[in-house]
Short mmCIF file of C-alpha atoms and ligand atoms in Angstrom, two decimals:
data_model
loop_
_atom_site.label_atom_id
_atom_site.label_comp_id
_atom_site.label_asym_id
_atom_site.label_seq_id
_atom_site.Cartn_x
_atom_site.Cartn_y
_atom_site.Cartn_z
CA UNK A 230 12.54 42.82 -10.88
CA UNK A 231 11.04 42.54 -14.48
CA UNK A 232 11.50 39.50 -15.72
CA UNK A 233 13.00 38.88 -19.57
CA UNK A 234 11.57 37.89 -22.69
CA UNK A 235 13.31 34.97 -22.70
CA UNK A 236 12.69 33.99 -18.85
CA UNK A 237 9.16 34.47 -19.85
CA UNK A 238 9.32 31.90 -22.79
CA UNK A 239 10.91 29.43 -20.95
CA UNK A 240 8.56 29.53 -18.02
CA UNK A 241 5.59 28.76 -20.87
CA UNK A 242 7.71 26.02 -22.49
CA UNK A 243 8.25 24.35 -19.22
CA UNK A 244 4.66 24.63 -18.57
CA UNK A 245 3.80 23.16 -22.11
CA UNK A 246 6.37 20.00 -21.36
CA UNK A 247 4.17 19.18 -17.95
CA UNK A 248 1.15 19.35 -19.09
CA UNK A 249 1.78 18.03 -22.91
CA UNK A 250 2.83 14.34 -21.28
CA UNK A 251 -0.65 14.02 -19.47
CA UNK A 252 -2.56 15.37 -22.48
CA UNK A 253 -1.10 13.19 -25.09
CA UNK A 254 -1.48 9.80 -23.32
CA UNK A 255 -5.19 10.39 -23.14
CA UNK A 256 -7.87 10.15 -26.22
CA UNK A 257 -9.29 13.40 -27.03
CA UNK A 258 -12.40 13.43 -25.05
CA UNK A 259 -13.06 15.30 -22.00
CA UNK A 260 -11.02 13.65 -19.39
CA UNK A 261 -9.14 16.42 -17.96
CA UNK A 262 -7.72 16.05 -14.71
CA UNK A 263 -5.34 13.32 -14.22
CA UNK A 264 -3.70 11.59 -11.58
CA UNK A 265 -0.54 10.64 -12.28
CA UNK A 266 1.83 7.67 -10.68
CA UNK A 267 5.32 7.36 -10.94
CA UNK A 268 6.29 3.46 -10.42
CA UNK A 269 8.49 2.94 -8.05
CA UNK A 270 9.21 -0.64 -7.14
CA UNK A 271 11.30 -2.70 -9.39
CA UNK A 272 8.51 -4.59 -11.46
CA UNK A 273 4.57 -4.34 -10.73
CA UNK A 274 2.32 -6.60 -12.58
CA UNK A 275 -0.72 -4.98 -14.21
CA UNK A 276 -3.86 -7.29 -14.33
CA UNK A 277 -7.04 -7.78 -15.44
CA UNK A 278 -9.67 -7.13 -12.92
CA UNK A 279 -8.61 -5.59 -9.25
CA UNK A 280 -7.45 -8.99 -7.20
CA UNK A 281 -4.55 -11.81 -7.59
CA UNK A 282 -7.36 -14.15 -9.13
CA UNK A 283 -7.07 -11.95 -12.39
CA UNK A 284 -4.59 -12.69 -15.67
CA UNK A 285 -1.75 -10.31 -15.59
CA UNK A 286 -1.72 -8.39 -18.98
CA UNK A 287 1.02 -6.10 -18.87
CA UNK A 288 4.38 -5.07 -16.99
CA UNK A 289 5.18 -1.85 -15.10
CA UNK A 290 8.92 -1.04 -14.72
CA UNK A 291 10.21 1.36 -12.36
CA UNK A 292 10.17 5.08 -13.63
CA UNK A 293 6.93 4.24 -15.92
CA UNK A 294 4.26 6.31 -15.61
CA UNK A 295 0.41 5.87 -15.54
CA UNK A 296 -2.91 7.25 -14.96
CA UNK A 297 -4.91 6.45 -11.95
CA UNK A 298 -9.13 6.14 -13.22
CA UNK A 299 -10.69 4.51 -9.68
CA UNK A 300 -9.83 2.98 -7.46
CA UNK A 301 -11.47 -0.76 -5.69
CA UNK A 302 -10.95 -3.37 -3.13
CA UNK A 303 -7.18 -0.97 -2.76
CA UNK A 304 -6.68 -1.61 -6.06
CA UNK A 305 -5.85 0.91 -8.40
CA UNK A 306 -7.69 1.08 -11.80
CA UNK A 307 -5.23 2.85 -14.24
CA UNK A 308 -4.44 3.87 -17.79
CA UNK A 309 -1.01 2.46 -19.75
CA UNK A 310 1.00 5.22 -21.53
CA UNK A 311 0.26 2.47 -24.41
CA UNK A 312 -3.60 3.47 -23.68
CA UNK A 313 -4.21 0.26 -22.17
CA UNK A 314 -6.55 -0.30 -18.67
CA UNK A 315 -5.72 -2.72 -16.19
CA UNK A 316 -5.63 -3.06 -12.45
CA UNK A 317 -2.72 -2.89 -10.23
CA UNK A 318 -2.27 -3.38 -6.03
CA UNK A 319 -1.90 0.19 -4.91
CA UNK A 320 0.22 -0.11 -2.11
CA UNK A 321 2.82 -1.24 -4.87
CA UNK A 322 2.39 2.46 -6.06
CA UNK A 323 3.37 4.83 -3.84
CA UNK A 324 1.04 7.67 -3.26
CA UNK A 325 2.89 10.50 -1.74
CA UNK A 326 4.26 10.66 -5.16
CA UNK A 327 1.06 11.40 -7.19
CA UNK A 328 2.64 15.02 -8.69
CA UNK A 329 0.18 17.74 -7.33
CA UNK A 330 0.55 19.84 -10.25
CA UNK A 331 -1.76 17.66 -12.22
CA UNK A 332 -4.36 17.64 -9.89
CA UNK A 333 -6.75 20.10 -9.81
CA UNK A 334 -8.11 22.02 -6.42
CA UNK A 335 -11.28 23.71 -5.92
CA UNK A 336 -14.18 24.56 -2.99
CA UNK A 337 -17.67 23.69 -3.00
CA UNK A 338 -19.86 25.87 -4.08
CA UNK A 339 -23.17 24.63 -2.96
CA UNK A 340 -24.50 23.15 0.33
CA UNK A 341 -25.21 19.56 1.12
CA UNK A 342 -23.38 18.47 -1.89
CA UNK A 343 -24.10 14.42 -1.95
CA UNK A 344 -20.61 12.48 -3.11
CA UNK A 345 -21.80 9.63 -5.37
CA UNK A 346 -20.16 6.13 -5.60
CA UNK A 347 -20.71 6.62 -9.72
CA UNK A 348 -21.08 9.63 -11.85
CA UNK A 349 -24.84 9.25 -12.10
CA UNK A 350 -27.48 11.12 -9.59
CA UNK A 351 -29.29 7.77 -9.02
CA UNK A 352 -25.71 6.22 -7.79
CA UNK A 353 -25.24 5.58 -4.02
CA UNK A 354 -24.30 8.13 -1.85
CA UNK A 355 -21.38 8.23 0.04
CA UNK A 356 -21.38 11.20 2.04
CA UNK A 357 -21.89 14.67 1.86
CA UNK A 358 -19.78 17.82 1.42
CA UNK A 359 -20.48 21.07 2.86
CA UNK A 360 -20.41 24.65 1.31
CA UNK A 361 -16.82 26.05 1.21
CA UNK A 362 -15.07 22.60 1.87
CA UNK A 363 -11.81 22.41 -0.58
CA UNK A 364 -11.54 19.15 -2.77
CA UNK A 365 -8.59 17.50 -5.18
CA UNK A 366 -10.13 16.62 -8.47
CA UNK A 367 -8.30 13.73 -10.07
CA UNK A 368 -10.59 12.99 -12.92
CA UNK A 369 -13.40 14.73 -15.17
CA UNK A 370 -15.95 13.21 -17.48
CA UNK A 371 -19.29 14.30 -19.00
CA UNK A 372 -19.79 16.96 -16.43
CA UNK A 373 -18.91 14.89 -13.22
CA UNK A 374 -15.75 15.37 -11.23
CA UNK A 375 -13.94 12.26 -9.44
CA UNK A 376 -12.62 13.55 -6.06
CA UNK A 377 -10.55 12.23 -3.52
CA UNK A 378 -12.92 11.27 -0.77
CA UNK A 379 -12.48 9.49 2.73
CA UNK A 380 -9.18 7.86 1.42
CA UNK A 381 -10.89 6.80 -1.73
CA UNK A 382 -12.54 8.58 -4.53
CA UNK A 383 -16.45 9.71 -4.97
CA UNK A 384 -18.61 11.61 -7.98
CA UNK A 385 -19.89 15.02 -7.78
CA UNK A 386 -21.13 17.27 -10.68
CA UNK A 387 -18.64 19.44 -11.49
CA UNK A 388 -20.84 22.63 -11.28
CA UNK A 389 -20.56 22.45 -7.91
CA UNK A 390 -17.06 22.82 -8.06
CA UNK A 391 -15.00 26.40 -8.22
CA UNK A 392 -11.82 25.92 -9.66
CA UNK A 393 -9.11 27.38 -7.53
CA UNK A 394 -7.26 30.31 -9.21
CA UNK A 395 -3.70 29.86 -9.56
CA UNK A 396 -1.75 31.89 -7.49
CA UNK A 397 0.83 33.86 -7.60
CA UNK A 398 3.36 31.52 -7.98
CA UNK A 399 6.35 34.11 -6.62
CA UNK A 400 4.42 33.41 -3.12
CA UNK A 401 5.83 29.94 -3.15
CA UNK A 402 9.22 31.35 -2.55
CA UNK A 403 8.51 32.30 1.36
CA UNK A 404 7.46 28.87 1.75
CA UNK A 405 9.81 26.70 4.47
CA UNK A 406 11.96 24.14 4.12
CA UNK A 407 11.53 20.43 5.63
CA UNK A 408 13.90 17.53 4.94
CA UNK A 409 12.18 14.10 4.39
CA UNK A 410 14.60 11.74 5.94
CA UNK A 411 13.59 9.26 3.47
CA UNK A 412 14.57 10.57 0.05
CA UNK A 413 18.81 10.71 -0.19
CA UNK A 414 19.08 11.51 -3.97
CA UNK A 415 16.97 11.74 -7.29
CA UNK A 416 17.10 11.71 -10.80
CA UNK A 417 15.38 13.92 -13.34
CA UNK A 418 13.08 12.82 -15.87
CA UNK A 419 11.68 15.45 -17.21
CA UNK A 420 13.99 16.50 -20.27
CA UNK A 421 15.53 20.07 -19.82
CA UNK A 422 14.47 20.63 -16.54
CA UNK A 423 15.30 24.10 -14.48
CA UNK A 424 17.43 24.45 -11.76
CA UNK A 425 16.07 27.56 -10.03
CA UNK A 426 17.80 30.03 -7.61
CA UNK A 427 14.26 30.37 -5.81
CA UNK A 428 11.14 27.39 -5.24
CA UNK A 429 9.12 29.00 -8.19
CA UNK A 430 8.58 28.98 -11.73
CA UNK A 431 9.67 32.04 -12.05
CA UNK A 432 12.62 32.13 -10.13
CA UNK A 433 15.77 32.73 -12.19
CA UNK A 434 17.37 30.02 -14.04
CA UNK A 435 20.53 28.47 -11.98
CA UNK A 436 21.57 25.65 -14.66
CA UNK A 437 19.28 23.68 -17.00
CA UNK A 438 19.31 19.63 -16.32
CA UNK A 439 19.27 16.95 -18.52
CA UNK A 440 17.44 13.81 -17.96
CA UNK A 441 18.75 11.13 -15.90
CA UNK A 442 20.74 13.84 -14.21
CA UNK A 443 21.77 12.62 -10.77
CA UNK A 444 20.74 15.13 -7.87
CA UNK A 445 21.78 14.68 -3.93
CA UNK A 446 18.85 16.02 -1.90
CA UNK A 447 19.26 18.95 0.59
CA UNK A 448 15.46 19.72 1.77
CA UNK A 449 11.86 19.94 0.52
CA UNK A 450 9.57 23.54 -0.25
CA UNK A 451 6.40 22.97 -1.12
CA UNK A 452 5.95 21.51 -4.80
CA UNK A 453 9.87 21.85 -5.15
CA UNK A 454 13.29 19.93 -3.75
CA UNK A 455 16.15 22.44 -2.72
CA UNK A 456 19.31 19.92 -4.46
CA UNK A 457 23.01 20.04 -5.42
CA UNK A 458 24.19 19.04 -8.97
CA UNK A 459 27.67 17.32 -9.31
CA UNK A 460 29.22 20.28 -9.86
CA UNK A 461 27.70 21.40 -6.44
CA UNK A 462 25.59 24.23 -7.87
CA UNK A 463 22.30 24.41 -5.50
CA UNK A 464 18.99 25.31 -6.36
CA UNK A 465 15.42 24.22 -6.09
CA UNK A 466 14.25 21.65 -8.99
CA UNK A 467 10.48 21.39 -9.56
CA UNK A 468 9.32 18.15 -7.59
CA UNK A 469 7.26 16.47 -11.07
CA UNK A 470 10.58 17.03 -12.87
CA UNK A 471 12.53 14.42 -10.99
CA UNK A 472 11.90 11.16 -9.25
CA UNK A 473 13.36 10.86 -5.88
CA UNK A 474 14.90 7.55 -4.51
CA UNK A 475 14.31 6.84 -1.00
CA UNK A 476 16.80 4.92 1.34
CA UNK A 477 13.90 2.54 2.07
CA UNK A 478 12.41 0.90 -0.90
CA UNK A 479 9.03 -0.15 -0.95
CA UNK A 480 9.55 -3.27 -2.72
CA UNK A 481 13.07 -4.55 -3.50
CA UNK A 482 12.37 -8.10 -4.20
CA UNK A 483 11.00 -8.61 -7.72
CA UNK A 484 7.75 -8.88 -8.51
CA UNK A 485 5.77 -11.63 -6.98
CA UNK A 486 2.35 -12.41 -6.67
CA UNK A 487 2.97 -12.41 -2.77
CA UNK A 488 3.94 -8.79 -3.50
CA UNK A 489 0.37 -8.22 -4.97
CA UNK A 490 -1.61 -10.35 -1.86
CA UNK A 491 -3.41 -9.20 0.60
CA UNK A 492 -3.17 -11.54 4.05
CA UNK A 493 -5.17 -11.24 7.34
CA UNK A 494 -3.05 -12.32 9.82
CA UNK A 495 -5.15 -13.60 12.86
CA UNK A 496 -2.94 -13.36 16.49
CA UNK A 497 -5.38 -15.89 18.57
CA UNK A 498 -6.99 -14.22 21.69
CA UNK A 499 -5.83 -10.95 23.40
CA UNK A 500 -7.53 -8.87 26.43
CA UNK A 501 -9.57 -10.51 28.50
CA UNK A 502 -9.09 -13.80 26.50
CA UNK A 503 -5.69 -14.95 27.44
CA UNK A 504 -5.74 -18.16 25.77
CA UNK A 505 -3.81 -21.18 26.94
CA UNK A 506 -1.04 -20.87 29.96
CA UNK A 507 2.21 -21.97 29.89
CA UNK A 508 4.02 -23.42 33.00
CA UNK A 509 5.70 -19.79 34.09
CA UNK A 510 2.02 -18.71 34.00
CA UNK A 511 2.33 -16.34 30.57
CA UNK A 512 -0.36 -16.44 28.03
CA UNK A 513 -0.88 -17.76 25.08
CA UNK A 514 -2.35 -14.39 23.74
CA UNK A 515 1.12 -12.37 24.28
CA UNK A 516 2.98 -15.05 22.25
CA UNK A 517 0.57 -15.10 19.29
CA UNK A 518 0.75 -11.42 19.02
CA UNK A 519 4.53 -11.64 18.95
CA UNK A 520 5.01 -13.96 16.33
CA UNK A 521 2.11 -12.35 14.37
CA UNK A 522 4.01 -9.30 14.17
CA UNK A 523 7.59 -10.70 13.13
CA UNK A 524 5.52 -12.32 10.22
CA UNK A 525 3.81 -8.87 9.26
CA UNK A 526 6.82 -7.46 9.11
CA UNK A 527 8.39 -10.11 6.58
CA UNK A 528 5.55 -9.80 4.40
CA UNK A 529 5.43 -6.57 4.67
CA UNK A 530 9.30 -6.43 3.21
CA UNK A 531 7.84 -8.61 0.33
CA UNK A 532 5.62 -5.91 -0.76
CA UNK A 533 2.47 -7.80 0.35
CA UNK A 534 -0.13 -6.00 2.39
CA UNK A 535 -0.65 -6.91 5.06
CA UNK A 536 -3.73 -6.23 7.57
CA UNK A 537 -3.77 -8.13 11.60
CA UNK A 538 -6.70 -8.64 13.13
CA UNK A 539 -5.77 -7.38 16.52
CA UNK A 540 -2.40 -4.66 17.29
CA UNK A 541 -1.84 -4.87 20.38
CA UNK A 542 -3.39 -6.60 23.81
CA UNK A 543 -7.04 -6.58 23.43
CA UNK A 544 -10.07 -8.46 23.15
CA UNK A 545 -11.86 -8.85 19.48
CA UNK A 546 -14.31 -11.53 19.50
CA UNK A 547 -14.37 -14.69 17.01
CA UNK A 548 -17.02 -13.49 14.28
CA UNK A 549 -15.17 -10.03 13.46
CA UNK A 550 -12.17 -11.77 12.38
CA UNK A 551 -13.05 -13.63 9.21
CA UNK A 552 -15.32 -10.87 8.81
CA UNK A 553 -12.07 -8.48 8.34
CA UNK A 554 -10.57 -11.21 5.77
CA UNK A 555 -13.78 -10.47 3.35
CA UNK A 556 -14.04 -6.69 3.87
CA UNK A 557 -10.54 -6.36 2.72
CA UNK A 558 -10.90 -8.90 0.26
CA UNK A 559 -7.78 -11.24 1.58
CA UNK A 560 -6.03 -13.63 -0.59
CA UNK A 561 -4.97 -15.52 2.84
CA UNK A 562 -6.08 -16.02 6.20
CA UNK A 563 -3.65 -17.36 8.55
CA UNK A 564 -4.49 -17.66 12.23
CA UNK A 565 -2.09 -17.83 14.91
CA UNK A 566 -2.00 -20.42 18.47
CA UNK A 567 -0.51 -22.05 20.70
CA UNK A 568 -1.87 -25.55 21.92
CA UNK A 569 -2.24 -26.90 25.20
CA UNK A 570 -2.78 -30.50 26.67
CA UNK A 571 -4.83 -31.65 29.35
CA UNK A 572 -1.55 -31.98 31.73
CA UNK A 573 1.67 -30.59 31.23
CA UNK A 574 4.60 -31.91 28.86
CA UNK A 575 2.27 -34.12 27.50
CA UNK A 576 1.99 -33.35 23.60
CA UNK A 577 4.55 -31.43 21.75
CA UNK A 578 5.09 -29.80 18.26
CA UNK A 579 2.90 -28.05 14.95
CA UNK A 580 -0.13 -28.59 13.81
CA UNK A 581 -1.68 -27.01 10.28
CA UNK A 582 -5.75 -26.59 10.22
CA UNK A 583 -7.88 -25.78 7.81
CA UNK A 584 -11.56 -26.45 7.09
CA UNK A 585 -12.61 -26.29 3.35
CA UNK A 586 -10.56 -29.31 1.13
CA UNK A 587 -10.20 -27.19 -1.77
CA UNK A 588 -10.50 -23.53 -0.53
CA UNK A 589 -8.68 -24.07 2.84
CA UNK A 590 -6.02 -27.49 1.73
CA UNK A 591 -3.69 -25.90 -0.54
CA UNK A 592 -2.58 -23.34 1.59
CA UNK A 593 -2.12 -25.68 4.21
CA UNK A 594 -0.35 -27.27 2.47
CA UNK A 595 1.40 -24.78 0.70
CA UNK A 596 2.76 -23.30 4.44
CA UNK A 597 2.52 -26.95 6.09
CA UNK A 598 5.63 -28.02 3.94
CA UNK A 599 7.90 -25.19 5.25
CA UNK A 600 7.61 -26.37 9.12
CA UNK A 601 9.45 -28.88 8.44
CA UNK A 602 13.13 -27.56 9.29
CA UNK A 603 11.91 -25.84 12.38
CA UNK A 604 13.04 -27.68 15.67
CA UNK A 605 9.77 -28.85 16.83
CA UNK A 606 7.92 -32.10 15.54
CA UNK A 607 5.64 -31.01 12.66
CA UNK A 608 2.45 -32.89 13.29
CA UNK A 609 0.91 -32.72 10.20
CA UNK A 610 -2.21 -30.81 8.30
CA UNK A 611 -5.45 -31.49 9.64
CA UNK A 612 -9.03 -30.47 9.60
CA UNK A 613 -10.54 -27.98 12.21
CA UNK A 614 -13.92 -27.05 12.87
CA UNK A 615 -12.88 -23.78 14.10
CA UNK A 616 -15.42 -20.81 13.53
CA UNK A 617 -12.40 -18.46 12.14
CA UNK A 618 -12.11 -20.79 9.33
CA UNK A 619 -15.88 -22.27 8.98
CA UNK A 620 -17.16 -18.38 8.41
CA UNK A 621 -14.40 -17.42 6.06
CA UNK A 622 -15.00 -16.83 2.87
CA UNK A 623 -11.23 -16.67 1.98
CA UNK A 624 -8.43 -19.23 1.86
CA UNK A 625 -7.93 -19.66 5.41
CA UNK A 626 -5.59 -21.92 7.83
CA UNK A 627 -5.14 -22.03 11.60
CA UNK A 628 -1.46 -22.71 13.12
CA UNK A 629 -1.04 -24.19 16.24
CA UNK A 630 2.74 -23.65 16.39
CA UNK A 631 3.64 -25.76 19.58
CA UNK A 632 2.47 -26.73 22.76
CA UNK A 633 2.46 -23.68 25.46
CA UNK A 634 2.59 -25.63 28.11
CA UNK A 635 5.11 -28.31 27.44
CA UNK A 636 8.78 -27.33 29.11
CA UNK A 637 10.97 -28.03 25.37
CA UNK A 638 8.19 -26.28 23.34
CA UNK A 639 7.31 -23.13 25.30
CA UNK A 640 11.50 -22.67 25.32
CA UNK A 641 11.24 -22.20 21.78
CA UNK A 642 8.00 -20.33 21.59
CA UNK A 643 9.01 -17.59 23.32
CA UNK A 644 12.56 -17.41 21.42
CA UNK A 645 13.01 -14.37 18.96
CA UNK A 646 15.01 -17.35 17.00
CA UNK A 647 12.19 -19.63 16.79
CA UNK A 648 9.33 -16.63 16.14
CA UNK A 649 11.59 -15.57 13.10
CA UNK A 650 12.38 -18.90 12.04
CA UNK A 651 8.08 -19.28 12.00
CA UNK A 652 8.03 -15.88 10.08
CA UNK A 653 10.61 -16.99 7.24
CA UNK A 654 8.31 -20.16 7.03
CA UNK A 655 5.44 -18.65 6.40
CA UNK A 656 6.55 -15.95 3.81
CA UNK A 657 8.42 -18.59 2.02
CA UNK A 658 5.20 -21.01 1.87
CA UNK A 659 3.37 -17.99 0.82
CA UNK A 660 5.36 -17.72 -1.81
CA UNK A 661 4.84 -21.11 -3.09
CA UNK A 662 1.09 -20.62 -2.36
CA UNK A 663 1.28 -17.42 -4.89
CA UNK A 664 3.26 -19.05 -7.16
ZN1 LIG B 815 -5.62 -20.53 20.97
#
């Protein structure tokens, strides 16, 4: 079928609308390939340097857009559409949603191509890339590329880069469909967008769309959605045209500095280390583990991220747990136990450690407060020479959160009641902590 004049001129001025957004919200230099975000939590705070310790400078609002530069620590460096740079937590951003049609793919050209932590040759290596091996470029400057490498980015000169052809974009209409159980509707935000009877730009023209047009998902091909209007006309919309919602939000609080924390959570023992026994002869590590993860997953609802030293049943020793808390950069440390006495139903209730008065005390205090209206005695915050707080270089605490082997105590412990009632604790002292 030949296509029309005016089929032809639309394709180009759709093409001219994508790529005139990106090229206008950059200075006129050589940056080139851009990766851009579409925000979709509620609020996200945009600071100074990458880390909670930095000023916030601006607001993001859901629907904004911005530019991703680097990326450190899993924060996200990134350009305003004001122009501005700040930081923001990346796992506030959500990445599946970085629009592939602005990023650029190509193969190496070369062999034993070295990816560089900087764009300069005398910058650290960070691997290599082999002849033939296909790369996304995200960002250009001054004849180096910024690629997406090892879940992160890396430098290599763009030489050694061929640029992928486009191709034939009618190809695009054999692709298959798959439904993404997550996304339930979307809206469009591109202004004058195309409904299309087939997933391609130049498939024919079902129904132009107006922005903030509301669109009830049927199934995903490729870079496009297969929708239904109101009207319930169907037809494939281009996927950076519209912004899907999904059925589980990311974030739906609003935004917190909890959202933007990262905490180590620290489930004492595991494996061969079974901690303290109770009566019934269960360990102590199975009931840290369990409460551990009912707190993850509160956190986790809060937008924070969250990262546990230890999954499942197994042994990790002492030193590689604080160790964790500073390769991940953590903005808390909590560590969780059970205690023991020397006989049986002889001590009973909480106890909040932590080691260094003013890096360790204030969260202790902070979470300390909250154990109050749980049903076992809260005994206080106290120090502990224990080596998962000595060696930490972040704010860190330990919780003992009630005596495994006293009869009233270990009832409790072991109760999905009291484990969530622990969880709620903690997030809400975090968010004090944060405040
Ligand atoms: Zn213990």
């Amino acid at each position: 079928m030949r296509h029309t004049t005016k089929q032809i001129i639309s394709a180009v001025l759709l093409l001219s609308l994508i790529f005139s957004g990106s090229w206008l919200s950059v200075p006129a230099t050589a940056y080139a390939h851009q990766e851009t975000i579409t925000v979709t939590a509620n609020t996200v705070n945009v600071r100074m340097g990458p880390g909670l310790a930095y000023d916030t400078m601006a607001q993001l609002k859901k629907g904004d857009k911005i530019t991703v530069i680097t990326q450190k620590n899993s924060w996200y460096q990134v350009r305003l559409a004001s122009d501005k740079i700040g930081w923001v937590a990346s796992w506030l951003l959500k990445n599946t949603e970085i629009s592939s049609a602005t990023n650029v793919k190509g193969t190496i050209n070369t062999a034993n191509v070295a990816a560089k932590e900087n764009p300069a040759d005398d910058s650290d290596t960070l691997g290599t890339l082999q002849e033939n091996a296909a790369v996304t470029v995200v960002y250009e400057q001054a004849g180096w590329s910024q690629i997406l490498f090892k879940q992160s980015v890396a430098w290599i000169k763009t030489a050694y880069i061929t640029e992928q052809k486009n191709k034939d974009n009618t190809q695009k209409s054999t692709q298959q469909l798959t439904v993404d159980q997550s996304i339930k509707s979307m809206t469009v935000h591109e202004a004058n967008a195309k409904l299309r009877a087939t997933p391609a730009l130049g498939g024919r023209i079902a129904a132009t769309l107006t922005r903030k047009t509301q669109l009830t998902y049927l199934a995903t091909a490729g870079d496009w959605y297969k929708v239904q209007t109101q009207a319930g006309k169907t037809g494939y919309v281009a996927n950076w045209a519209v912004t899907p919602s999904t059925s589980n939000k990311p974030v739906t609080t609003n935004a917190s500095d909890l959202a933007e924390a990262t905490i180590v959570l620290d489930p004492g023992h595991g494996g061969r280390d079974s901690g303290a026994l109770s009566q019934k002869k269960t360990y102590e590590k199975t009931y840290t583990l369990q409460i551990v993860k009912k707190i993850a997953a509160k956190l986790r609802q809060a937008g924070a991220r969250v990262v546990l030293t230890r999954k499942k049943d197994k042994y990790v020793g002492l030193a590689p747990r604080p160790a964790l808390a500073k390769k991940v950069h953590a903005d808390a440390f909590i560590s969780i136990h059970l205690d023991s006495s020397p006989k049986d139903n002889q001590a009973s209730g909480t106890t909040t450690y932590y080691y260094g008065k003013s890096k360790d005390k204030p969260l202790a205090k902070a979470l300390n407060q909250q154990f109050n209206n749980l049903t076992l005695d809260n005994r206080g915050v106290e120090f502990g020479n224990f080596l998962v707080l000595r060696d930490n270089k972040q704010p860190a605490v330990l919780l003992e959160m009630g005596y495994i082997n006293d009869r009233h105590d270990y009832k409790r412990i072991r109760s999905s009641y009291y484990q969530t009632k622990v969880a709620d604790d903690i997030y809400t002292g975090l968010k004090q902590y944060f405040k």
